[in-house]
């Protein structure tokens, strides 16, 4: 098959098989941690629980030491958009929202997924930001078609999020994934004509829109990782890793009950 962008890998059946395993483990880690997401737990404790779970399943947490990231998961609370660093000093409380982003490496393949949880009793505003972010992910996934184009994804997400009066973060994007954590292409979540690249069977990538209640603009804290909204508005995110097949699109990080 002719690949329109040689930087984007076309994977085979064996790659798919291994990606399914790593992605299911990532999804199960999020399922596992959900019951612990309660007022008074620290983000460090959430980190340690996920770390142990991942290790005990024969995998490793991809964020740990990735470009110097110091922890095993990202925990992004309230106005933190992404890449929040777990800390023993940070206790979550009723009314907070927290995104937990899990990436595992199993048998050399990465599975990457995240979800924003409501802690205790949340305002209707917080519930709405979280629900719009979740729906934004599904709007993006629904726009993926084999032989369609990457810019269909951002166009669909932005159209939906605009209609809800929220904004789409532009400074961070989804990504190709597989043996590498962050591979080509960049998957933009906002309306654009840049990514007029064809989506082909065998591609693996993430979609992970970050949705802000206010401005889409971002600010990086002095720790070099934590990304926040400029206006302190709430931000929520959901992420799946998907595989494009000949006649369908498979969400690899859907949790399977066992
Ligand atoms: N999991 C994040 C993503 O979805 C990346 C985290 S990189 C880290 O792409 F270094 F901050 F962990
Ligand atoms: Co990702
Ligand atoms: Co992620």
mmCIF file of N, CA and C in Angstrom, residues 151 154-155 158-159 162 170 188-194:
data_model
loop_
_atom_site.group_PDB
_atom_site.id
_atom_site.type_symbol
_atom_site.label_atom_id
_atom_site.label_comp_id
_atom_site.label_asym_id
_atom_site.label_seq_id
_atom_site.Cartn_x
_atom_site.Cartn_y
_atom_site.Cartn_z
ATOM 1 N N UNK A 151 -7.284 15.909 9.265
ATOM 2 C CA UNK A 151 -7.936 17.161 9.674
ATOM 3 C C UNK A 151 -9.437 17.022 9.906
ATOM 4 N N UNK A 154 -9.896 17.125 13.942
ATOM 5 C CA UNK A 154 -9.927 18.432 14.608
ATOM 6 C C UNK A 154 -11.156 19.249 14.218
ATOM 7 N N UNK A 155 -11.533 19.146 12.955
ATOM 8 C CA UNK A 155 -12.715 19.900 12.510
ATOM 9 C C UNK A 155 -13.948 19.449 13.290
ATOM 10 N N UNK A 158 -13.673 20.589 17.117
ATOM 11 C CA UNK A 158 -13.882 22.022 17.341
ATOM 12 C C UNK A 158 -15.324 22.445 17.076
ATOM 13 N N UNK A 159 -15.936 21.863 16.058
ATOM 14 C CA UNK A 159 -17.335 22.218 15.751
ATOM 15 C C UNK A 159 -18.220 21.914 16.966
ATOM 16 N N UNK A 162 -17.160 24.243 20.148
ATOM 17 C CA UNK A 162 -17.655 25.620 19.930
ATOM 18 C C UNK A 162 -19.145 25.692 20.246
ATOM 19 N N UNK A 170 -4.813 24.265 21.843
ATOM 20 C CA UNK A 170 -4.122 24.145 20.547
ATOM 21 C C UNK A 170 -2.655 23.777 20.689
ATOM 22 N N UNK A 188 -4.043 16.989 15.528
ATOM 23 C CA UNK A 188 -4.559 18.276 16.022
ATOM 24 C C UNK A 188 -6.033 18.132 16.387
ATOM 25 N N UNK A 189 -6.420 18.798 17.481
ATOM 26 C CA UNK A 189 -7.806 18.685 17.943
ATOM 27 C C UNK A 189 -8.646 19.894 17.562
ATOM 28 N N UNK A 190 -8.049 20.859 16.857
ATOM 29 C CA UNK A 190 -8.789 22.072 16.470
ATOM 30 C C UNK A 190 -8.894 22.153 14.954
ATOM 31 N N UNK A 191 -9.771 23.029 14.502
ATOM 32 C CA UNK A 191 -10.042 23.173 13.064
ATOM 33 C C UNK A 191 -8.771 23.603 12.341
ATOM 34 N N UNK A 192 -8.420 22.869 11.301
ATOM 35 C CA UNK A 192 -7.178 23.176 10.581
ATOM 36 C C UNK A 192 -7.192 22.565 9.192
ATOM 37 N N UNK A 193 -6.343 23.112 8.347
ATOM 38 C CA UNK A 193 -6.150 22.532 7.015
ATOM 39 C C UNK A 193 -4.744 21.974 6.869
ATOM 40 N N UNK A 194 -3.985 22.032 7.986
ATOM 41 C CA UNK A 194 -2.581 21.619 7.930
ATOM 42 C C UNK A 194 -2.439 20.122 7.745
#
